[in-house]
CSV table of C-alpha atoms and ligand atoms in Angstrom, one decimal:
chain,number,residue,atom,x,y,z
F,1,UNK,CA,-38.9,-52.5,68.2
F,2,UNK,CA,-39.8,-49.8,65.5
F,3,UNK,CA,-37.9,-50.0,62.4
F,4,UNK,CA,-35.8,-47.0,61.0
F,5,UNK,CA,-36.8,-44.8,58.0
F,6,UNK,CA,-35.4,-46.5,55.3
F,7,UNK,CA,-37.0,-47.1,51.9
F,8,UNK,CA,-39.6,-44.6,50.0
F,9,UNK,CA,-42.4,-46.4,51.0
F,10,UNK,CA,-41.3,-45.4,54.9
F,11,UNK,CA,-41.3,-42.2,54.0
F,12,UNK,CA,-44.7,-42.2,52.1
F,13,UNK,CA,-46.2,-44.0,55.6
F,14,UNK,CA,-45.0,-41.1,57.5
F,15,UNK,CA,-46.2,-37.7,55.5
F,16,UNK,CA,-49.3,-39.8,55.0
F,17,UNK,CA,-49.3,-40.2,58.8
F,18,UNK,CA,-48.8,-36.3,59.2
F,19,UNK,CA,-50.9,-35.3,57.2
F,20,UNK,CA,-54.1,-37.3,58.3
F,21,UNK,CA,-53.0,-35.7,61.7
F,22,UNK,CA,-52.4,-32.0,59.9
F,23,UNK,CA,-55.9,-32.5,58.2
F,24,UNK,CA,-57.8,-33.2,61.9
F,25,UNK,CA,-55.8,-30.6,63.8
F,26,UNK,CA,-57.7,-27.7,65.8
F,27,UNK,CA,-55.0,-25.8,65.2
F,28,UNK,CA,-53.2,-25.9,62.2
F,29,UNK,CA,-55.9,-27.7,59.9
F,30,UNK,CA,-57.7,-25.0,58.7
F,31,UNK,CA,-55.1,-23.4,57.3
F,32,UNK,CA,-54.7,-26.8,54.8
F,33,UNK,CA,-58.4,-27.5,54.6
F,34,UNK,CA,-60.1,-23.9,54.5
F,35,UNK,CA,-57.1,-21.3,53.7
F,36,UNK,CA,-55.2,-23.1,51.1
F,37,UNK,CA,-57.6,-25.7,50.1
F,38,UNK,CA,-54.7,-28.3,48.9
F,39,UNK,CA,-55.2,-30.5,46.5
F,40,UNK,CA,-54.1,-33.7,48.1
F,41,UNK,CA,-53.8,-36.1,45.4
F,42,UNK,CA,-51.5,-33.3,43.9
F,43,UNK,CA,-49.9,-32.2,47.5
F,44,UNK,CA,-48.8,-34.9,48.7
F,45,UNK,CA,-46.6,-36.4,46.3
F,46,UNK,CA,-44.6,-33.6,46.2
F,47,UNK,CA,-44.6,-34.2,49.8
F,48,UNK,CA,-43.3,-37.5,49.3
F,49,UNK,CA,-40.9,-36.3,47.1
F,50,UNK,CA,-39.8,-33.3,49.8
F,51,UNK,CA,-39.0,-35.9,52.3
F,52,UNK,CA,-37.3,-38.3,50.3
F,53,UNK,CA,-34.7,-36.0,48.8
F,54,UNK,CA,-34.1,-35.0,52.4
F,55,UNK,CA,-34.2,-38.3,54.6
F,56,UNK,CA,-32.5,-40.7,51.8
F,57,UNK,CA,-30.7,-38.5,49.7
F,58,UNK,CA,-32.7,-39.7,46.5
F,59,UNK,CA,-33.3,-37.1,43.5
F,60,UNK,CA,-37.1,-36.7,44.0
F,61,UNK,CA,-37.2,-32.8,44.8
F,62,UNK,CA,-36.6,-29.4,43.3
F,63,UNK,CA,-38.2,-26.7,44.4
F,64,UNK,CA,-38.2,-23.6,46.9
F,65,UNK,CA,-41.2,-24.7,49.2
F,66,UNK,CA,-40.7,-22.0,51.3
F,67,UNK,CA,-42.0,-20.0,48.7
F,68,UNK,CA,-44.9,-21.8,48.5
F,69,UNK,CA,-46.2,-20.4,52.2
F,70,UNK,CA,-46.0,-16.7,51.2
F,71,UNK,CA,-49.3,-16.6,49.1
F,72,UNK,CA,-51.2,-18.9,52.1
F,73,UNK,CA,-49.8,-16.7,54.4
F,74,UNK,CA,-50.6,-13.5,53.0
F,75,UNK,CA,-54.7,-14.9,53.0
F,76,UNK,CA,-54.4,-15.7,56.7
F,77,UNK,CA,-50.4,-15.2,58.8
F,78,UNK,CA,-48.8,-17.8,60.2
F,79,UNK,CA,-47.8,-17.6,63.7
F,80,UNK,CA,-45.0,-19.0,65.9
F,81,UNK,CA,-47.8,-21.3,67.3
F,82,UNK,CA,-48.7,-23.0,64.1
F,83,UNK,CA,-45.2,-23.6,63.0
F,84,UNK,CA,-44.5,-25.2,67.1
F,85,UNK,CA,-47.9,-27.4,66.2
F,86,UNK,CA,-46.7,-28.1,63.0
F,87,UNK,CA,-43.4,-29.9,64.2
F,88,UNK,CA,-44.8,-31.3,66.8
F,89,UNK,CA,-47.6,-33.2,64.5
F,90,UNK,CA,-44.3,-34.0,62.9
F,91,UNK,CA,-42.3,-35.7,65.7
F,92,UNK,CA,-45.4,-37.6,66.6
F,93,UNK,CA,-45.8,-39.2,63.8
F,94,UNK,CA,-42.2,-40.3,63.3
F,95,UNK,CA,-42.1,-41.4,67.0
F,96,UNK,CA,-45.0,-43.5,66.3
F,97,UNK,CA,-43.7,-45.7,63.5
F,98,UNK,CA,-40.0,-45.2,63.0
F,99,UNK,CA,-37.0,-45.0,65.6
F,100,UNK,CA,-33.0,-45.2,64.8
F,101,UNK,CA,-31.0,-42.3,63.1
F,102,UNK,CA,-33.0,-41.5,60.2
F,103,UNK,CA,-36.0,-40.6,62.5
F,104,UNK,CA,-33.7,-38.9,64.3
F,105,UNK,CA,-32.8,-37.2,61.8
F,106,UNK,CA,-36.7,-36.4,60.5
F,107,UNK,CA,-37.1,-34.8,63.4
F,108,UNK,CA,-34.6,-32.7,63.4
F,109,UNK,CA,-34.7,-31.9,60.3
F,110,UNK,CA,-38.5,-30.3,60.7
F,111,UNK,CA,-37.8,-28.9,63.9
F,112,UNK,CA,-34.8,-26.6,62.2
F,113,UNK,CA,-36.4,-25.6,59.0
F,114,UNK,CA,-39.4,-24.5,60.8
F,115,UNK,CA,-37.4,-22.5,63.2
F,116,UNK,CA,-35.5,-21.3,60.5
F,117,UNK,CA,-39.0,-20.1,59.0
F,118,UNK,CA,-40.6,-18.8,61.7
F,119,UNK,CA,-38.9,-15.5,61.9
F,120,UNK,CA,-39.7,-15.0,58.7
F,121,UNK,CA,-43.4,-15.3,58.8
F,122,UNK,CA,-43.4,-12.9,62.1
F,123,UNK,CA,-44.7,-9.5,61.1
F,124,UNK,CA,-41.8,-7.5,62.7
F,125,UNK,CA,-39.2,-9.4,60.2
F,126,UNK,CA,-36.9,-7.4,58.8
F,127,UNK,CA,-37.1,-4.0,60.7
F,128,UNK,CA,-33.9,-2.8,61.5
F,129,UNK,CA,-32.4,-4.2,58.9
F,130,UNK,CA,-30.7,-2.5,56.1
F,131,UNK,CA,-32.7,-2.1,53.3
F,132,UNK,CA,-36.1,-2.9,54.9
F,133,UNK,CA,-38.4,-0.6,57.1
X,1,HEM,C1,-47.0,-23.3,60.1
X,1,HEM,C2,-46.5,-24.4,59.5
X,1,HEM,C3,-46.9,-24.8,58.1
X,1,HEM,C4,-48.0,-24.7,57.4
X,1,HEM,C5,-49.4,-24.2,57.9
X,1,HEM,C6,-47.8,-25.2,56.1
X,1,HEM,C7,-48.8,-25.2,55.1
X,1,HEM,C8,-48.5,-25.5,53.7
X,1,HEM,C9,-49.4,-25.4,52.7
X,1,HEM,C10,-50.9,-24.8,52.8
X,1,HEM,C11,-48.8,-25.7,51.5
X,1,HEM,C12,-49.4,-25.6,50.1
X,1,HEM,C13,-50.0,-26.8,49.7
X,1,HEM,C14,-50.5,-26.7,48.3
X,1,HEM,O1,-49.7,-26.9,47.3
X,1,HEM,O2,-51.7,-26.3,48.1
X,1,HEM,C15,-47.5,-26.2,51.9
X,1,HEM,C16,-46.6,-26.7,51.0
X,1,HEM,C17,-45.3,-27.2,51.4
X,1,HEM,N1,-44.8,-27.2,52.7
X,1,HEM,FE1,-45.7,-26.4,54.3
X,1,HEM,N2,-46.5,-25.6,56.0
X,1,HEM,C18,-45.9,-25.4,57.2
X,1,HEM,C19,-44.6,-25.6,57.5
X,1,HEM,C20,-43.7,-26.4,56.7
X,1,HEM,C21,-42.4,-26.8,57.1
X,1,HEM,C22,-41.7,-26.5,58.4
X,1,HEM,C23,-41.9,-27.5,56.0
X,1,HEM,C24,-40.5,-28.1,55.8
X,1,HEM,C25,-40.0,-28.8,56.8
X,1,HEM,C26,-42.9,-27.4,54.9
X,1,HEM,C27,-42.8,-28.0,53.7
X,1,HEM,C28,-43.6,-27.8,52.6
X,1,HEM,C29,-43.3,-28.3,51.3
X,1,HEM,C30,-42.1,-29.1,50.8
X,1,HEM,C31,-44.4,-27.9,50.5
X,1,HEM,C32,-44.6,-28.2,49.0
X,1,HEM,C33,-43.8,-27.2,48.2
X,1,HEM,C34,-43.9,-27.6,46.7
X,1,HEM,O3,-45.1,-27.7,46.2
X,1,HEM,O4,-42.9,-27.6,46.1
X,1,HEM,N3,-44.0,-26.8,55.4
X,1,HEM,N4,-47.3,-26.0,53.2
């Protein structure tokens, strides 16, 4: 039986996980390897970090990542496909090591920020609303 998410190691094993998948993937890789060019030795502890302050509650993060997409976006759009590969690369590599409530919670946890994002990042956002054209 897998075990749950439960120390920061666990957490490390899994966005380490992720993002060797991220890295490889046809679709979404580029957009970390050629786009944005990250840095990981600087990325993904704050990654770490991210995941921790969400999945055990522990003081690691402060921050407004979502901020963080706009200027990556702005070189090359993200689309409702990337953010779907995105979570999926996500919920694979919980499902591979981890099971129990935390992962459940992981999971869900990526799959509703991203859809929170998504709209967002969709070039028709904001028209019809007040204030925006
Ligand atoms: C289309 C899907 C996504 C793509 C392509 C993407 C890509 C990226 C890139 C390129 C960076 C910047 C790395 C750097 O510092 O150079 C980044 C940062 C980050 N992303 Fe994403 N991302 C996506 C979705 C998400 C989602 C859904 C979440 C949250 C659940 C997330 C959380 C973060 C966080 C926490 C950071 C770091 C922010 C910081 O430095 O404080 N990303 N992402």
């Amino acid at each position: 039986m897998l075990p749950d998410i439960e120390f920061s190691e666990d957490v490390k094993k899994l966005v380490d996980t992720f993002y060797d998948k991220v890295r490889q993937d046809d679709v979404i890789g580029y957009i970390f390897n050629e786009v944005a060019r990250v840095n990981w030795p600087e990325h993904l502890p704050r990654m770490y970090a991210f995941w921790e302050f969400l999945l055990l509650s522990h003081d690691t993060y402060r921050g407004n990542p979502l901020e963080k997409h706009w200027p990556v976006h702005e070189k090359s759009p993200f689309t409702a496909e990337h953010f779907d590969r995105w979570v999926a690369l996500f919920q694979q590599s919980v499902d591979e090591l981890f099971a129990g409530p935390r992962a459940q919670d992981a999971k869900f946890r990526a799959f509703a920020i991203a859809e929170t994002w998504k709209p967002k990042f969709s070039p028709t956002y904001g028209i019809g609303q007040p204030g925006k054209s």
